Coordinates of C-alpha atoms in Angstrom, one line a residue:
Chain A
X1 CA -1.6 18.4 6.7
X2 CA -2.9 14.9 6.2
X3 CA -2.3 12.9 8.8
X4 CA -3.2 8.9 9.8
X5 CA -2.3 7.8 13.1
X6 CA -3.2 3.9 13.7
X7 CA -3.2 2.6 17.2
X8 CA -4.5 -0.7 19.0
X9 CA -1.6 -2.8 18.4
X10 CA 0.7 -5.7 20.3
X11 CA 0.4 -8.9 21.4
X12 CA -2.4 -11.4 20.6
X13 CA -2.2 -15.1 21.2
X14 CA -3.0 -17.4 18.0
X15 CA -6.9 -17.4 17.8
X16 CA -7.0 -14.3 19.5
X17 CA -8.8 -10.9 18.6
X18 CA -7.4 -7.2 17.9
X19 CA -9.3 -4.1 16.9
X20 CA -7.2 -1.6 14.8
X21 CA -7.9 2.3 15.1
X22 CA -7.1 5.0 12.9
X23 CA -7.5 8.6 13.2
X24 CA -7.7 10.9 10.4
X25 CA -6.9 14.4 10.5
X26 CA -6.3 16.9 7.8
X27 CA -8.9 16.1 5.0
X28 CA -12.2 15.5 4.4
X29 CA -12.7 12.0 5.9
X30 CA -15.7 11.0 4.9
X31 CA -14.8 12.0 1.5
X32 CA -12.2 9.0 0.5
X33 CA -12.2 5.5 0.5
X34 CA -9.4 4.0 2.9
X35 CA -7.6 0.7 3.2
X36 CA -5.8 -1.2 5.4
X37 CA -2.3 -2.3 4.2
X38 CA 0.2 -4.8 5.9
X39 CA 3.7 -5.6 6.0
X40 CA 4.6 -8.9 7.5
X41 CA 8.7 -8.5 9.3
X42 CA 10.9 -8.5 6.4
X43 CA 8.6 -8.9 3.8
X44 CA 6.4 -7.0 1.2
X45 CA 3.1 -4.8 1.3
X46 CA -0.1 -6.9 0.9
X47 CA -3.4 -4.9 0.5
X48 CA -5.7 -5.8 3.4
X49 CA -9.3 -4.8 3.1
X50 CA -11.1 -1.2 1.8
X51 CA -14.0 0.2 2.7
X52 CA -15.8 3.5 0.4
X53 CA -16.6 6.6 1.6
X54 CA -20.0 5.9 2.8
X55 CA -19.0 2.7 4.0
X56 CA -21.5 0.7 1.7
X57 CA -18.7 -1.1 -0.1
X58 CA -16.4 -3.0 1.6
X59 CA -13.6 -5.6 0.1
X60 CA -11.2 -8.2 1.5
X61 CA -7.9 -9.8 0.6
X62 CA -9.0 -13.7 0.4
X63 CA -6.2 -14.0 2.9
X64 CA -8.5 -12.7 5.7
X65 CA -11.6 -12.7 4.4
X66 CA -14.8 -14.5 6.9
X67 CA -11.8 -13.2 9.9
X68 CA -11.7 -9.6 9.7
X69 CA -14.2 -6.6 9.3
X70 CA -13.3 -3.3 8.5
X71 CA -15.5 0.1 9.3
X72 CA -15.5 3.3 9.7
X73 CA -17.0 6.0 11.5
X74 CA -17.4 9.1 9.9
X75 CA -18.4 11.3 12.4
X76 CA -15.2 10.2 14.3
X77 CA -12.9 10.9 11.5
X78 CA -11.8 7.5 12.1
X79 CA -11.3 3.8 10.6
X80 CA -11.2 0.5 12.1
X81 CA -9.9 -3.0 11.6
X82 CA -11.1 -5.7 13.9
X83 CA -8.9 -8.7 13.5
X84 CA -10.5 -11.9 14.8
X85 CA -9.2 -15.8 14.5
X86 CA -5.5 -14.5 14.5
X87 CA -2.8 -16.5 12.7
X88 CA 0.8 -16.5 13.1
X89 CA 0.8 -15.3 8.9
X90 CA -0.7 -12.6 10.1
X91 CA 1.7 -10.6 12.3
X92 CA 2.5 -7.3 10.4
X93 CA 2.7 -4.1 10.8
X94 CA -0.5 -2.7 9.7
X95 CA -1.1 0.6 7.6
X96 CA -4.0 2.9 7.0
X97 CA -4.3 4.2 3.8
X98 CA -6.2 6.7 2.4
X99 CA -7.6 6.0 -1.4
X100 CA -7.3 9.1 -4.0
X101 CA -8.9 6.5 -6.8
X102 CA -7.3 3.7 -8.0
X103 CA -4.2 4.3 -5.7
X104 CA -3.1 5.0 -1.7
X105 CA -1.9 8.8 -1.9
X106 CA -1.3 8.9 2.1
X107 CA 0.1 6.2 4.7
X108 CA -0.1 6.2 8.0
X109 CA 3.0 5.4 10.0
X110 CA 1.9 2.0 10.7
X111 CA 1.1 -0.1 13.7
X112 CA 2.8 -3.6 14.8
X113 CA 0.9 -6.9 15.1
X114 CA 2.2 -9.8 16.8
X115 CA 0.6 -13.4 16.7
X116 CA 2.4 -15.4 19.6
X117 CA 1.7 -17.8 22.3
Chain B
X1 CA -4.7 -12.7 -6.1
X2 CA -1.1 -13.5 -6.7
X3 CA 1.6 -10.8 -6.3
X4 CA 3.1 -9.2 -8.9
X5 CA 6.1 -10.2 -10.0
X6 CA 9.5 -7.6 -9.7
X7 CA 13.5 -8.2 -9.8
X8 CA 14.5 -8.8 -5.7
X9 CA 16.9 -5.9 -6.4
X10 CA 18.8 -3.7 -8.8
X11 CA 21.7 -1.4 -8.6
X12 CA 23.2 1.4 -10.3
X13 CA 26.1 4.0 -9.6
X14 CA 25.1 7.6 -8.8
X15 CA 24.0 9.7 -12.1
X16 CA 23.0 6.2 -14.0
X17 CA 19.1 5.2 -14.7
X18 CA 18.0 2.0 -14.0
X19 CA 14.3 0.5 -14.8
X20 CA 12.6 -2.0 -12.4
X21 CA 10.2 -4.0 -13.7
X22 CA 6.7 -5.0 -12.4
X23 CA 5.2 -8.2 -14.2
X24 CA 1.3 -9.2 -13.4
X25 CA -1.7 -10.7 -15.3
X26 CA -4.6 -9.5 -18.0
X27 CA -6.7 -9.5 -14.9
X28 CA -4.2 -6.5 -13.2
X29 CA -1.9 -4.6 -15.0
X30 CA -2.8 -5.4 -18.4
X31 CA -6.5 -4.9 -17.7
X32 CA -6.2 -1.3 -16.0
X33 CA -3.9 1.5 -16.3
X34 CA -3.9 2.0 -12.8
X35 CA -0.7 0.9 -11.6
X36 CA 1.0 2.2 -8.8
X37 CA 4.5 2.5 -7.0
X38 CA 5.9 3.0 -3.7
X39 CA 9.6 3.8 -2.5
X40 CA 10.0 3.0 1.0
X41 CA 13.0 3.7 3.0
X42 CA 13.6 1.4 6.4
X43 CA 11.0 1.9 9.1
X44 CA 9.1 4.3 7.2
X45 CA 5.9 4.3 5.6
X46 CA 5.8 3.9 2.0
X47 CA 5.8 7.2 -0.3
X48 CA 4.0 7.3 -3.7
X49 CA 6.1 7.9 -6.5
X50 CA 4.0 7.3 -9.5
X51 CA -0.1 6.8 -10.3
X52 CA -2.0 5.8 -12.8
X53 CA 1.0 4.4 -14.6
X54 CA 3.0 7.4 -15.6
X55 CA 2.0 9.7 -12.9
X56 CA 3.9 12.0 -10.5
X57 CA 2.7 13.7 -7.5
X58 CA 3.7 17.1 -6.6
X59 CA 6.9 17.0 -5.5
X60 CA 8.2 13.6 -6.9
X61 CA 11.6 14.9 -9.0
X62 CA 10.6 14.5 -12.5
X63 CA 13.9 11.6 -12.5
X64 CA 10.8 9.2 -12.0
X65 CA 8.9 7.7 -14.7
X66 CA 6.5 5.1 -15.2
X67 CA 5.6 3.2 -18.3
X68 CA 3.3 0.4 -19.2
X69 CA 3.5 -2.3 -21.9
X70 CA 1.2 -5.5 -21.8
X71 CA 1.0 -6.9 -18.3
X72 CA 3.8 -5.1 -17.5
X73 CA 4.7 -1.9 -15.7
X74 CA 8.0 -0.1 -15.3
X75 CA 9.9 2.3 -13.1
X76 CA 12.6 4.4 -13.8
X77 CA 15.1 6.5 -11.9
X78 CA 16.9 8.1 -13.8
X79 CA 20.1 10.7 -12.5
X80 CA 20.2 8.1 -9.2
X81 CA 21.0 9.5 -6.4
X82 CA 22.1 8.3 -2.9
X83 CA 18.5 9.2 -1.5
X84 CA 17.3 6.7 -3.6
X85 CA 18.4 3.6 -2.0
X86 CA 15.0 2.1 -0.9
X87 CA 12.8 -0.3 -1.1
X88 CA 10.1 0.2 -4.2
X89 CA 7.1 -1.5 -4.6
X90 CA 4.5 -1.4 -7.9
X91 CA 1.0 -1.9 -7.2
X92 CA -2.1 -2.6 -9.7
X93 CA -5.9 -2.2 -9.2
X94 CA -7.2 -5.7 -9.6
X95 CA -10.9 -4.7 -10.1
X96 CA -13.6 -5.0 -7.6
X97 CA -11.9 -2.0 -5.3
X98 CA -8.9 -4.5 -4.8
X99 CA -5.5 -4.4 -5.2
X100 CA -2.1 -6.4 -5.9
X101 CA 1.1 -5.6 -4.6
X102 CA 4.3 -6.1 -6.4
X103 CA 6.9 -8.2 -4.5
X104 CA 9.4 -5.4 -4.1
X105 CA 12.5 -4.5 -5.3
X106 CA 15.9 -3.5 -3.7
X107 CA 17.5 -0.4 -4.7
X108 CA 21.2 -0.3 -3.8
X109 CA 23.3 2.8 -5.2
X110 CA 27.0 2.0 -5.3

């Protein structure tokens, strides 16, 4: 069974820095491209960032491109998002998606974001 | 990237079919058939309904379609059930390993 199972969410003051984990289970990591997908309260799904199997091509959203990376570690069956220069715009709650090619097949339950002082 | 544009909601009694509509650009939907969508119930993750326009995944009901015409993409439910009441969201490959999310659409059964 595929699973995705984010974690290093909560509380961040505005400027502040997060780092995002998922952990994949259940398929061939390092054989899909993955994304990062948000959902701010209330509001729609924006596509974040990806990053291709081998990790040699990576894409933002302009929305957060220069702020955050994204990476993976394939050994560790696992991706990452580090969030740096937080804004208030970008409290969400944040999914890991995995990529079957041209479309996210599997979602992770999600993780919350909040950008407060 | 702007979003793409869908109906806030739509609404149909149980047994009727009802097509939500999922409006983008040359440089999204009408420049790959890629396109995408997502029911998502409250506080869950989203599901995918329908790929690559038209689309179904093992185990989606065959009640959902997809169809595309120009720069825009459809969905449509068709014997609507209660289960259905959700959120659904379309979603285009925008080229360059990006993507576009639609703005979402409302699914009330009355």
């Amino acid at each position: 069974e595929v699973q995705l199972v984010e974690s290093g969410g909560g509380l961040v003051k505005p400027g502040g820095s997060l780092r995002l984990s998922c952990a994949a289970s259940g398929f061939t990591f390092s054989s899909y491209s993955m994304n990062w997908v948000r959902q701010a309260p209330g509001k729609g799904l924006e596509w974040v960032s990806s990053i291709s199997s081998s990790g040699t091509y990576i894409h933002y959203a302009d929305s957060v491109k220069g702020r955050f990376t994204i990476s993976r570690d394939n050994a560790k069956n696992s991706l990452y998002l580090q969030m740096n220069s937080l804004r208030g715009e970008d409290a969400a709650v944040y999914y890991c998606a995995r990529d079957l090619g041209w479309h996210v097949d599997y979602w992770g339950r999600g993780i919350l974001v909040t950008v407060s002082s | 990237q702007s979003a793409l544009t869908q109906p806030r909601s739509v609404s149909g009694s149980p047994g009727q079919s009802i097509t939500i509509s999922c409006t983008g650009t040359s440089s999204d939907v009408g420049a790959f058939n890629y396109v995408s969508w997502y029911q998502q119930h409250p506080g869950k993750a989203p599901k995918v309904m329908i790929y690559d326009v038209s689309k179904r995944p093992s185990g989606v009901p065959d009640r959902f379609s997809g169809s595309k015409s120009g720069n825009t993409a459809s969905l449509t439910i068709s014997g609507l059930q209660a289960d259905d009441e959700a959120d659904y969201y379309c979603c285009s490959y925008a080229g360059s390993y990006t993507y576009v999310f639609g703005t979402g659409t409302k699914v009330t059964v009355l």
